PDB file of N, CA, C and O in Angstrom:
ATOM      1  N   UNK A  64       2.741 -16.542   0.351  1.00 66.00           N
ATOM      2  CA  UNK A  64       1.864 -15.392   0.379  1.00 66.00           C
ATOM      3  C   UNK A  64       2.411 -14.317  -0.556  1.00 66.00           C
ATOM      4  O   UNK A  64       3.617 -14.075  -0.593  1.00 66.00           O
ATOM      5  N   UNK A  65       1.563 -13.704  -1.276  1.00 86.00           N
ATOM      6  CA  UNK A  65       1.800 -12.567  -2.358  1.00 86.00           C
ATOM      7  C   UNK A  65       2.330 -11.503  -1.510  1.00 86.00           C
ATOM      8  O   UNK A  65       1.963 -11.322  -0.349  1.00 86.00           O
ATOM      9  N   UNK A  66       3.200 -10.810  -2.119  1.00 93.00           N
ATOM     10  CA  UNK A  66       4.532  -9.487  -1.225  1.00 93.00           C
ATOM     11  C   UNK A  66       3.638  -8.708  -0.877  1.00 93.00           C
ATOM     12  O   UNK A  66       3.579  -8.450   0.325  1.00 93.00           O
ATOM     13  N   UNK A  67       2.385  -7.907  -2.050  1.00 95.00           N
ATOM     14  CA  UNK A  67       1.869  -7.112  -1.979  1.00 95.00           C
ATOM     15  C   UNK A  67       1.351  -7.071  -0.893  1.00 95.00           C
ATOM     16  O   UNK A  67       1.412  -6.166  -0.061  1.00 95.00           O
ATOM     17  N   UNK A  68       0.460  -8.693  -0.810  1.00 97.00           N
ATOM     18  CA  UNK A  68      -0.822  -8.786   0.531  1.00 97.00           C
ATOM     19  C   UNK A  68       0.332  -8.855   2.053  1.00 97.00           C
ATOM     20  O   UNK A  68      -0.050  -8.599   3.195  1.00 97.00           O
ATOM     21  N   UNK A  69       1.459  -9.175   1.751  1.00 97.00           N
ATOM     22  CA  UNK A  69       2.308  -8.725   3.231  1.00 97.00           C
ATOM     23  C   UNK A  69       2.542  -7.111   4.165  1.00 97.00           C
ATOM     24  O   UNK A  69       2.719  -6.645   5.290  1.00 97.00           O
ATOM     25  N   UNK A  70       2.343  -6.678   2.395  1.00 96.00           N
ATOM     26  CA  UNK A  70       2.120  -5.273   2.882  1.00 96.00           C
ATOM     27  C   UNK A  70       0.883  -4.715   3.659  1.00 96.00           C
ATOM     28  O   UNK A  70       0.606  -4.089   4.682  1.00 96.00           O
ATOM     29  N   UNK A  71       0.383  -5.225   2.729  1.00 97.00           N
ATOM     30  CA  UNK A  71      -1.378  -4.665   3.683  1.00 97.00           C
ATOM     31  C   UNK A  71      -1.340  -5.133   5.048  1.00 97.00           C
ATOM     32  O   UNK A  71      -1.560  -4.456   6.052  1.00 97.00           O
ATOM     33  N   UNK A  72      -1.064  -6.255   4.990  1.00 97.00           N
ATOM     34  CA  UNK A  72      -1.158  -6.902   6.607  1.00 97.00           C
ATOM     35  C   UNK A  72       0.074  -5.987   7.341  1.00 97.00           C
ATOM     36  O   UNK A  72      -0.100  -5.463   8.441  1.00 97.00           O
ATOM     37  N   UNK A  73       1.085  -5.893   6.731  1.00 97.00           N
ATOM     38  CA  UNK A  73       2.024  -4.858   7.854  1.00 97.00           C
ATOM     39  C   UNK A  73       1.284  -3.316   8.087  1.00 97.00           C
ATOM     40  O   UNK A  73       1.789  -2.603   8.953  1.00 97.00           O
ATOM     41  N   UNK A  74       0.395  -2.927   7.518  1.00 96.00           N
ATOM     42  CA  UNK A  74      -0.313  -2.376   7.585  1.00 96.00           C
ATOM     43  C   UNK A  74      -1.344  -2.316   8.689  1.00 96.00           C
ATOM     44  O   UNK A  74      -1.358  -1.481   9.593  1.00 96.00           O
ATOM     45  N   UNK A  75      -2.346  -3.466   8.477  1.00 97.00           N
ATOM     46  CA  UNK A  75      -3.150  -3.754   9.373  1.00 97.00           C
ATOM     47  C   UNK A  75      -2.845  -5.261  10.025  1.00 97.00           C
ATOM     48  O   UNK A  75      -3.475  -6.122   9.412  1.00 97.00           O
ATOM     49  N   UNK A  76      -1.889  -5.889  11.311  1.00 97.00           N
ATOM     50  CA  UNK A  76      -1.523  -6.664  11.246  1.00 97.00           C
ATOM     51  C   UNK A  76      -2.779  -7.532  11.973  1.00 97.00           C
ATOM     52  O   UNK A  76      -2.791  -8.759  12.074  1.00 97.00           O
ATOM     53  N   UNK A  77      -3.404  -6.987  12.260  1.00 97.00           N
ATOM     54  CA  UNK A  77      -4.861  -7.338  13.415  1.00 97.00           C
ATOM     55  C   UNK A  77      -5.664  -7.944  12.104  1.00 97.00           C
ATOM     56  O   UNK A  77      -6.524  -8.748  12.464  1.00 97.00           O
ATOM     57  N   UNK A  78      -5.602  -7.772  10.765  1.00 97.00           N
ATOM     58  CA  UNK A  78      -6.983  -7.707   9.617  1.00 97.00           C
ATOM     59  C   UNK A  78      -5.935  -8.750   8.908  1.00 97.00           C
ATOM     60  O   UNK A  78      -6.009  -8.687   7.680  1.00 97.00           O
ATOM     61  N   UNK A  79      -5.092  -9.578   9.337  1.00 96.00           N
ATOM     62  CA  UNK A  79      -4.276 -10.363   8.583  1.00 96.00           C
ATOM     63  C   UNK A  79      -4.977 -11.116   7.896  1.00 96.00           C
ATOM     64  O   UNK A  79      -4.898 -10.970   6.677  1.00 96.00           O
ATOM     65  N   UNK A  80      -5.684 -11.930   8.321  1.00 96.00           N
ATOM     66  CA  UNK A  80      -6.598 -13.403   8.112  1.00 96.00           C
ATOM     67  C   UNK A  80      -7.773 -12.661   6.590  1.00 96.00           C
ATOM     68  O   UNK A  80      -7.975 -13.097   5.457  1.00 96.00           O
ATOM     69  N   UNK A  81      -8.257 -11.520   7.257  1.00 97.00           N
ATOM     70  CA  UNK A  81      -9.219 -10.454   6.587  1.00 97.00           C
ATOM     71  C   UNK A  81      -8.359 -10.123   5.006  1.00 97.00           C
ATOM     72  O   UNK A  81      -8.908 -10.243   3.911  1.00 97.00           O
ATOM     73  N   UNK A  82      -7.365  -9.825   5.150  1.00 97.00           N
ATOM     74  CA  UNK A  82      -7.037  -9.609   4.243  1.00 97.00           C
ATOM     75  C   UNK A  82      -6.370 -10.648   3.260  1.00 97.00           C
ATOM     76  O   UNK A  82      -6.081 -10.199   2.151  1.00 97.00           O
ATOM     77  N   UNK A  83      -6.053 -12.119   3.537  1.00 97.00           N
ATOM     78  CA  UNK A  83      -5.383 -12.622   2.881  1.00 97.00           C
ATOM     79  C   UNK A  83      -7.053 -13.083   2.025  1.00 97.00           C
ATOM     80  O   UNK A  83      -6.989 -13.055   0.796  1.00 97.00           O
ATOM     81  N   UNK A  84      -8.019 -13.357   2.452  1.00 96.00           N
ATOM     82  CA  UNK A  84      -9.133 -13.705   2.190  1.00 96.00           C
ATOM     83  C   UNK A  84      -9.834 -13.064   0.992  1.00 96.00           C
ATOM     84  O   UNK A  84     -10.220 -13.610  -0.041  1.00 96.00           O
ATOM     85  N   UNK A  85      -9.918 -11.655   1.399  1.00 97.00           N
ATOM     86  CA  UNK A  85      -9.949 -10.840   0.261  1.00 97.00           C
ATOM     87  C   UNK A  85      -9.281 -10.641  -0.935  1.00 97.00           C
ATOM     88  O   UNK A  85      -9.634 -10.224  -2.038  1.00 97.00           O
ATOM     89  N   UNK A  86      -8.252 -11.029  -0.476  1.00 96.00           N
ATOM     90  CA  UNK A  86      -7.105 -10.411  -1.828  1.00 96.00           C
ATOM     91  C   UNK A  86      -7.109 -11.895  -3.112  1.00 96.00           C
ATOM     92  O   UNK A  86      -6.716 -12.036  -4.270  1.00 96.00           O
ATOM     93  N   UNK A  87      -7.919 -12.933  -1.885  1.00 96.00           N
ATOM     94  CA  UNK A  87      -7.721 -14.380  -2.656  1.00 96.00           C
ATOM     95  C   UNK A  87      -9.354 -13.862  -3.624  1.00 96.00           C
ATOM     96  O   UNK A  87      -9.334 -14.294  -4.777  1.00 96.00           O
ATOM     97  N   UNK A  88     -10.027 -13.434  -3.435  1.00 96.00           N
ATOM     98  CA  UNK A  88     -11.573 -13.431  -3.499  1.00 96.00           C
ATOM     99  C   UNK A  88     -11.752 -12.216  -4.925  1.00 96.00           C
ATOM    100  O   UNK A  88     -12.363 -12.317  -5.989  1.00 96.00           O
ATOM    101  N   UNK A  89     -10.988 -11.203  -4.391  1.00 96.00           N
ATOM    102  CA  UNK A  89     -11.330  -9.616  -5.181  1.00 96.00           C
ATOM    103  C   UNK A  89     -10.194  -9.278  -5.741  1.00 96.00           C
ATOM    104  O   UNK A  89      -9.194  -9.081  -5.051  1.00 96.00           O
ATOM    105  N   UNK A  90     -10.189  -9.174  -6.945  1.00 96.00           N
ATOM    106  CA  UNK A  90      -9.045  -9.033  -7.955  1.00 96.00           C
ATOM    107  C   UNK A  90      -8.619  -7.511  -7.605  1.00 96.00           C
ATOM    108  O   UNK A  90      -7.453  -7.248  -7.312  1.00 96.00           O
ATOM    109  N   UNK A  91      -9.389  -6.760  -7.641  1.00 96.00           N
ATOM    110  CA  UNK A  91      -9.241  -5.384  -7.354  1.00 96.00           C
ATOM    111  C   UNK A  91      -9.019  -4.739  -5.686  1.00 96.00           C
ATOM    112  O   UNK A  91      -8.638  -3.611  -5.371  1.00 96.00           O
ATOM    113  N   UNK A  92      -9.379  -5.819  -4.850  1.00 97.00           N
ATOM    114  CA  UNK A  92      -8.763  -5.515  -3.746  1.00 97.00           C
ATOM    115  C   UNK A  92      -7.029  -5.680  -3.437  1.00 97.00           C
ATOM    116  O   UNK A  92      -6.234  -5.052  -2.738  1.00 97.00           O
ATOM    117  N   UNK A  93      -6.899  -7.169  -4.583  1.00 97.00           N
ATOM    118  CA  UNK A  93      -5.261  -7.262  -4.331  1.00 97.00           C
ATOM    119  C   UNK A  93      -4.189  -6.573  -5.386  1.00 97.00           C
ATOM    120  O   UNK A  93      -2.960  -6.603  -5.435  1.00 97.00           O
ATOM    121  N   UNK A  94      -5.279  -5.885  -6.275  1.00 97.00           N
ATOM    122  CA  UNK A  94      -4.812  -4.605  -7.122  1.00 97.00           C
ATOM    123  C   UNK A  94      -4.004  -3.578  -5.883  1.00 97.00           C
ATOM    124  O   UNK A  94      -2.838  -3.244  -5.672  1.00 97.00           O
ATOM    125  N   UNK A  95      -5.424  -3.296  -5.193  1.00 97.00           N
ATOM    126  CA  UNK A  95      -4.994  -1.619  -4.395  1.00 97.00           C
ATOM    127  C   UNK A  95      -3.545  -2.327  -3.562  1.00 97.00           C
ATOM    128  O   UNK A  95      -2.488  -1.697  -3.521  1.00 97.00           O
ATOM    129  N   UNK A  96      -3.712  -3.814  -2.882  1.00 98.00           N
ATOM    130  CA  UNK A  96      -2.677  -4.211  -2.495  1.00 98.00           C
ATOM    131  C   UNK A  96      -1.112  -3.927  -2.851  1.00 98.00           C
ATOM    132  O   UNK A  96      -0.182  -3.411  -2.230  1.00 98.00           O
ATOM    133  N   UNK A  97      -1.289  -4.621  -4.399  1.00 97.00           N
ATOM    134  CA  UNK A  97       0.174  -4.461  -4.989  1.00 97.00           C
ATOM    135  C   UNK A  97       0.202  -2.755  -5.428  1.00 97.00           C
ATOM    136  O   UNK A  97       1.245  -2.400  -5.977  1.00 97.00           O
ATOM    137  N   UNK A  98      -0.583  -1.973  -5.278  1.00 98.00           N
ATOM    138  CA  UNK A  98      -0.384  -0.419  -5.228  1.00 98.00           C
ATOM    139  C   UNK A  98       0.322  -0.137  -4.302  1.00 98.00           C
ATOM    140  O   UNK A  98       1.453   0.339  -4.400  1.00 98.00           O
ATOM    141  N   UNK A  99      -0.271  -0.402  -3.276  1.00 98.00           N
ATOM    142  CA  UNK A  99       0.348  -0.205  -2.258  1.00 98.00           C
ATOM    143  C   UNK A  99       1.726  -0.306  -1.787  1.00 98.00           C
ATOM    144  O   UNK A  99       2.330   0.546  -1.136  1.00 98.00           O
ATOM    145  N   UNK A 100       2.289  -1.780  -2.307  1.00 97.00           N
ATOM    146  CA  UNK A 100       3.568  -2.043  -2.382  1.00 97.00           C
ATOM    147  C   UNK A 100       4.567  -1.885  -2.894  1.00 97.00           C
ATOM    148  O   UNK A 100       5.709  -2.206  -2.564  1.00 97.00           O
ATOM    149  N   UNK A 101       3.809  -0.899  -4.521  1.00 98.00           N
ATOM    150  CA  UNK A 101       4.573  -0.844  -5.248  1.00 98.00           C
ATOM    151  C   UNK A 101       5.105   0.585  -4.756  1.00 98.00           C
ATOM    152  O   UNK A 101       6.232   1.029  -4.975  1.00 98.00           O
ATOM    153  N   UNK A 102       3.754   1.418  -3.828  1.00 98.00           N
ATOM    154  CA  UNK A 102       4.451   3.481  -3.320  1.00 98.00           C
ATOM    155  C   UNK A 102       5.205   2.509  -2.497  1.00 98.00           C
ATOM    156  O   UNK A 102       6.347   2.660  -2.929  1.00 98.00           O
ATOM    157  N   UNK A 103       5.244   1.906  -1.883  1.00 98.00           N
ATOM    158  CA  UNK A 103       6.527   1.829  -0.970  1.00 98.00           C
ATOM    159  C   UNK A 103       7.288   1.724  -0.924  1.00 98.00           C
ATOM    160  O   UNK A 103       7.846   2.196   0.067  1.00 98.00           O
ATOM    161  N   UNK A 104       7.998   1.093  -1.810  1.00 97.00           N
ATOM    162  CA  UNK A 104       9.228   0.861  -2.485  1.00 97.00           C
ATOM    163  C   UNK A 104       9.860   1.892  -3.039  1.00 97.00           C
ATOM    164  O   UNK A 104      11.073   2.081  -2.953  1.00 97.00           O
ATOM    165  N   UNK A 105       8.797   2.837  -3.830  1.00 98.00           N
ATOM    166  CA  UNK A 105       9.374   3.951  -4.811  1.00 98.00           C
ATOM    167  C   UNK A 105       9.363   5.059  -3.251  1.00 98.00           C
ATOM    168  O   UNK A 105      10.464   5.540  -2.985  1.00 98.00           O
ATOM    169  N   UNK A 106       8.306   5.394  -2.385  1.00 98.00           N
ATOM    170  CA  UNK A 106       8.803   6.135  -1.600  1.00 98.00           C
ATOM    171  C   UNK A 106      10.495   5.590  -0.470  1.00 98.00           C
ATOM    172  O   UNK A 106      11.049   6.465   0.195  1.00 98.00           O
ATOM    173  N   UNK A 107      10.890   4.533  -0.467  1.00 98.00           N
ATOM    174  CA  UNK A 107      11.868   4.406   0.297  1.00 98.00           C
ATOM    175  C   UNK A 107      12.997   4.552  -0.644  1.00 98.00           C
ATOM    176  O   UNK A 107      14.095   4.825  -0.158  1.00 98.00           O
ATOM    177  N   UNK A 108      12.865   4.386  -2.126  1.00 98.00           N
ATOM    178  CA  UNK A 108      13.682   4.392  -2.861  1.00 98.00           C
ATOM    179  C   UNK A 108      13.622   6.439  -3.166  1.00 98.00           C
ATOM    180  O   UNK A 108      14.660   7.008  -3.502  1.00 98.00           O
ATOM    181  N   UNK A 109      12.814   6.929  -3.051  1.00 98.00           N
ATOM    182  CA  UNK A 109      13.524   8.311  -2.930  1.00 98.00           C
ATOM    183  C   UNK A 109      13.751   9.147  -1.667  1.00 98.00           C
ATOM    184  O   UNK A 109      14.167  10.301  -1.564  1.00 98.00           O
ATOM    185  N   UNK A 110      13.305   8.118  -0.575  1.00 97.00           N
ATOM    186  CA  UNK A 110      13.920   8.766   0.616  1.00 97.00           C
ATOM    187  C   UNK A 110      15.381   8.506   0.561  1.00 97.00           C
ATOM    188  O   UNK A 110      16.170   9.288   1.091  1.00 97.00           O
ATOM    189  N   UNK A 111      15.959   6.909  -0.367  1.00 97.00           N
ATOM    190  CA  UNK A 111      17.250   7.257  -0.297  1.00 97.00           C
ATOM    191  C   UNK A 111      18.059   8.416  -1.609  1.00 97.00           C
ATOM    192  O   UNK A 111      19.253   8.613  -1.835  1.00 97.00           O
ATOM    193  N   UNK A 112      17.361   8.744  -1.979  1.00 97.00           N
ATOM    194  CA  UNK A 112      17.789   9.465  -2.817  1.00 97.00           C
ATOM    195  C   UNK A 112      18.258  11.096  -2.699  1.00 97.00           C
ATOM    196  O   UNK A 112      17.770  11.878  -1.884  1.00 97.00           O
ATOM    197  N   UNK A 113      19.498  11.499  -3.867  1.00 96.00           N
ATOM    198  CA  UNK A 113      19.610  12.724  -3.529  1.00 96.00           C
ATOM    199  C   UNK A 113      19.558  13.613  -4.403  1.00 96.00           C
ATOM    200  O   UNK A 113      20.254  14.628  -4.427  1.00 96.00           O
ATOM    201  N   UNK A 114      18.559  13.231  -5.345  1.00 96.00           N
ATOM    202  CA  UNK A 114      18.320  13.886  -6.205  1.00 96.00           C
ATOM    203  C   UNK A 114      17.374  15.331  -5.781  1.00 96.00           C
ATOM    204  O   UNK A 114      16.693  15.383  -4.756  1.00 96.00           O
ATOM    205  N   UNK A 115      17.498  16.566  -6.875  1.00 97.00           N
ATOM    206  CA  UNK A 115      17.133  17.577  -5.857  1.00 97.00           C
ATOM    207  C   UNK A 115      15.557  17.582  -5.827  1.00 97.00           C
ATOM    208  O   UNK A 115      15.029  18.478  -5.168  1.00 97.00           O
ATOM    209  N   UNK A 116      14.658  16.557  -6.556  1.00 97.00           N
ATOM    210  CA  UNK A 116      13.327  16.327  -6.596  1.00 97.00           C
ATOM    211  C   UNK A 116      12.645  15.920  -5.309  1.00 97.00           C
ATOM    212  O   UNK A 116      11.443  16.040  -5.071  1.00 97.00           O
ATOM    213  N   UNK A 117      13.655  15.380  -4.442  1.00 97.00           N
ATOM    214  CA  UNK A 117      13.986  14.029  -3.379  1.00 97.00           C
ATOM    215  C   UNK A 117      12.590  14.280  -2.721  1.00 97.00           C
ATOM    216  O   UNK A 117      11.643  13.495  -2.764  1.00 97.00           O
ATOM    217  N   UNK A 118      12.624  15.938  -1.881  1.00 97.00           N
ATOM    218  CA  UNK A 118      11.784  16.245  -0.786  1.00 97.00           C
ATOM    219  C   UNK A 118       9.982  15.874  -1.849  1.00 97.00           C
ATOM    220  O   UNK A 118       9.077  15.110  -1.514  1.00 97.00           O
ATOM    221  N   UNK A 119      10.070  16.740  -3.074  1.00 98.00           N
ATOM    222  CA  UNK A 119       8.444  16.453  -3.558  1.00 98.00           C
ATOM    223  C   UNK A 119       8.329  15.336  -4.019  1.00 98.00           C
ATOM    224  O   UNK A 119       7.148  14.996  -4.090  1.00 98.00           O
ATOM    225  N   UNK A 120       9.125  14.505  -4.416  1.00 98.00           N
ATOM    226  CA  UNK A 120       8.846  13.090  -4.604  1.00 98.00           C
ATOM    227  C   UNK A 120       8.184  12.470  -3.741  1.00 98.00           C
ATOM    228  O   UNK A 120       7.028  12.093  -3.937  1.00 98.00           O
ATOM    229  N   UNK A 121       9.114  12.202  -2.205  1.00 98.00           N
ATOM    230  CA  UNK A 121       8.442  11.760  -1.003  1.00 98.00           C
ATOM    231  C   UNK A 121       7.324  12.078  -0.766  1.00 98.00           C
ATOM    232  O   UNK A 121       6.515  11.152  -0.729  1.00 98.00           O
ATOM    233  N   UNK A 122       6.941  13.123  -0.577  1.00 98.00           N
ATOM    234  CA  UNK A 122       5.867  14.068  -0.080  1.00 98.00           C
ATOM    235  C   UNK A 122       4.453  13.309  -1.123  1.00 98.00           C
ATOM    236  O   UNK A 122       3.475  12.606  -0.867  1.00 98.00           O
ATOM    237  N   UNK A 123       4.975  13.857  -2.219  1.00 98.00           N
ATOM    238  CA  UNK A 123       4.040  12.825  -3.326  1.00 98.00           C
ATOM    239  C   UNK A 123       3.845  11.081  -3.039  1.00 98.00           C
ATOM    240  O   UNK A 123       2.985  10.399  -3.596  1.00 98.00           O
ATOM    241  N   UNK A 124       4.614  10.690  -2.279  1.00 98.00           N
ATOM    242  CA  UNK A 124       4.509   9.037  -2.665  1.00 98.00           C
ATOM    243  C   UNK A 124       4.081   8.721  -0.960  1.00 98.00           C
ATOM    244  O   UNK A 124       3.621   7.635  -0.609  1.00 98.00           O
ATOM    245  N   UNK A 125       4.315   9.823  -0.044  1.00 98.00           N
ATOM    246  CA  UNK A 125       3.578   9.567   0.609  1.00 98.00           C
ATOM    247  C   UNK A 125       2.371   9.975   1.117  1.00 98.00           C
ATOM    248  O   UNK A 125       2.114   9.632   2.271  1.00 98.00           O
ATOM    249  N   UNK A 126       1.575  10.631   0.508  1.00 98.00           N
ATOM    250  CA  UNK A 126       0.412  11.008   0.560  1.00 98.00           C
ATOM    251  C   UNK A 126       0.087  10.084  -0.244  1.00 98.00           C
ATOM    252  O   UNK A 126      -0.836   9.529   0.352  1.00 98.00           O
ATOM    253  N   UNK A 127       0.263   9.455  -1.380  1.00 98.00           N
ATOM    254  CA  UNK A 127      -0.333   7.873  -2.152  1.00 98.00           C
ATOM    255  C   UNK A 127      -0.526   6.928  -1.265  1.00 98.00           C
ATOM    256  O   UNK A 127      -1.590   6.361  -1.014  1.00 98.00           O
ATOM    257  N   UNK A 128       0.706   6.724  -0.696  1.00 98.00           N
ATOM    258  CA  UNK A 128       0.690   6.123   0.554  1.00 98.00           C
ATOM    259  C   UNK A 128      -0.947   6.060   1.510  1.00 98.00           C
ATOM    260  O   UNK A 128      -1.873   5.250   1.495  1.00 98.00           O
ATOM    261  N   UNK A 129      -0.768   6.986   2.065  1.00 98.00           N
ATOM    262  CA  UNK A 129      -1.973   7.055   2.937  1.00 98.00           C
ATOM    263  C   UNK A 129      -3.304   7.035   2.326  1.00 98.00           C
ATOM    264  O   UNK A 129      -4.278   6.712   3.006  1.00 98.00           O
ATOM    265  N   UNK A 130      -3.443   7.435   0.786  1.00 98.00           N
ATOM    266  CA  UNK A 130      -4.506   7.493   0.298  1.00 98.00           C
ATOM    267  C   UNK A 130      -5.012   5.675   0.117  1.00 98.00           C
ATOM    268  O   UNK A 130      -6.156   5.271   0.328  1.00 98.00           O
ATOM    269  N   UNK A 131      -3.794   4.772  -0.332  1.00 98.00           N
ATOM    270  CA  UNK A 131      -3.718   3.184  -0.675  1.00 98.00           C
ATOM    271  C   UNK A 131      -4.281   2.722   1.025  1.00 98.00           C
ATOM    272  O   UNK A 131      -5.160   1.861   1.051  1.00 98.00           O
ATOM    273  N   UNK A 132      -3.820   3.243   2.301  1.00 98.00           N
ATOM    274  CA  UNK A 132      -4.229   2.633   2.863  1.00 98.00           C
ATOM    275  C   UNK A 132      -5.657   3.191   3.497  1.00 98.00           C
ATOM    276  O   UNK A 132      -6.385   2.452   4.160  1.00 98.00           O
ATOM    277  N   UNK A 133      -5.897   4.228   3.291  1.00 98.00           N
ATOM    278  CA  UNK A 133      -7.426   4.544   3.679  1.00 98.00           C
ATOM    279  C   UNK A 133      -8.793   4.077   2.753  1.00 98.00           C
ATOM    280  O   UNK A 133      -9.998   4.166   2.987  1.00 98.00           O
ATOM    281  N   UNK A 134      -7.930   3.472   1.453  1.00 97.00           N
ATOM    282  CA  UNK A 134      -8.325   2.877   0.306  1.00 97.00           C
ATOM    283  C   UNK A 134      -9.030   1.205   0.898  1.00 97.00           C
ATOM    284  O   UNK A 134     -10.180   0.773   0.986  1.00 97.00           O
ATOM    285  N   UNK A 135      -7.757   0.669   1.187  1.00 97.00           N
ATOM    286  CA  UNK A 135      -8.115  -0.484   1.733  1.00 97.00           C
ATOM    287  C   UNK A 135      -8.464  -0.855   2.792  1.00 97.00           C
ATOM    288  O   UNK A 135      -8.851  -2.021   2.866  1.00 97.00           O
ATOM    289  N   UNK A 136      -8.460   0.224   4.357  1.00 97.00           N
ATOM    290  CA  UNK A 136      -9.410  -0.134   5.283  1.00 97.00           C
ATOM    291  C   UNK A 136     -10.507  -0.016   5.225  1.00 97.00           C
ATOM    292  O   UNK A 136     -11.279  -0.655   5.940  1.00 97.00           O
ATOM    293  N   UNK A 137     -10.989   1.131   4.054  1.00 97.00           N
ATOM    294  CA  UNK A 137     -12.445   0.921   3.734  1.00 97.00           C
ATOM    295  C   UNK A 137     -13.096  -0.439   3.092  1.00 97.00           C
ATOM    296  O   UNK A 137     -14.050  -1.142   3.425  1.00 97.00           O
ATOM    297  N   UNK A 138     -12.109  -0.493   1.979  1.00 97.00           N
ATOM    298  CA  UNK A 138     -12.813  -2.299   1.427  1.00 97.00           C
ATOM    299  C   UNK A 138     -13.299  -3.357   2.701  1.00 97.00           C
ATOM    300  O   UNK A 138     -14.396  -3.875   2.912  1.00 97.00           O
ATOM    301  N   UNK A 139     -11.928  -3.451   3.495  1.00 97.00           N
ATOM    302  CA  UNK A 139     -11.660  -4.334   4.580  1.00 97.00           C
ATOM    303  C   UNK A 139     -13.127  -4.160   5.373  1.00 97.00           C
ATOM    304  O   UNK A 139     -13.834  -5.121   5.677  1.00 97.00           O
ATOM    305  N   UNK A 140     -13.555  -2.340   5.736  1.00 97.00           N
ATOM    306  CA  UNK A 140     -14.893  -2.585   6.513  1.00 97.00           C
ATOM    307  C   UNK A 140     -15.811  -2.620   6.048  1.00 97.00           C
ATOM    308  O   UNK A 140     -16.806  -2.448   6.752  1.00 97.00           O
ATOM    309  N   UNK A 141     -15.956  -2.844   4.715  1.00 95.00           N
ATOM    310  CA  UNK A 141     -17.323  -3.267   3.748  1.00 95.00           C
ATOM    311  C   UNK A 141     -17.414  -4.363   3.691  1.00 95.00           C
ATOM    312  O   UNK A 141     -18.510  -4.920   3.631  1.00 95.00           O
ATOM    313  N   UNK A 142     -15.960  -5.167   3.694  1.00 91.00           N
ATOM    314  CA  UNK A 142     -16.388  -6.834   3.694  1.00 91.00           C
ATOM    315  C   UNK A 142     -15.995  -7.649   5.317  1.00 91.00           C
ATOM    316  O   UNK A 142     -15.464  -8.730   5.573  1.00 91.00           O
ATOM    317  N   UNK A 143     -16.450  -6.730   6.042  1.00 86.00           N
ATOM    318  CA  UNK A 143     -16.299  -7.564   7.172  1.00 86.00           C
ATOM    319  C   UNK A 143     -17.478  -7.906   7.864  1.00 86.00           C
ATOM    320  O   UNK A 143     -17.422  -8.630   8.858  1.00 86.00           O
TER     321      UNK A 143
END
């Protein structure tokens, strides 16, 4: 299974099946996917960080965050 689409499903672990389906189907659904995976990484990678940017970085990567996943529960309830 693609990393990205693990994410979504840790996301929505109930829409698992839903989402591996989609992401096989819609190029642009497993786009927002690997978006998704990719703020996560960069937000955990500046939560460890101590650079003095640290706090607006986060803040920035996690509001992407939430935007990627309000992104993709909408797809999810258009194609369900």
């Amino acid at each position: 299974m693609h990393h990205a689409v693990q994410a979504a499903i840790a996301r929505f672990p109930d829409r698992g099946h839903a989402i591996e389906e989609l992401a096989k189907a819609d190029e642009d659904f497993l786009s927002l996917c690997e978006d998704l995976a990719e703020a996560q990484v960069a937000l955990a990678r500046w939560e460890r960080s101590d650079a003095p940017v640290r706090t607006t970085r986060c803040a920035e990567y996690r509001e992407l965050v939430r935007e990627l996943v309000a992104e993709l529960e909408a797809a999810l309830d258009r194609n369900a």
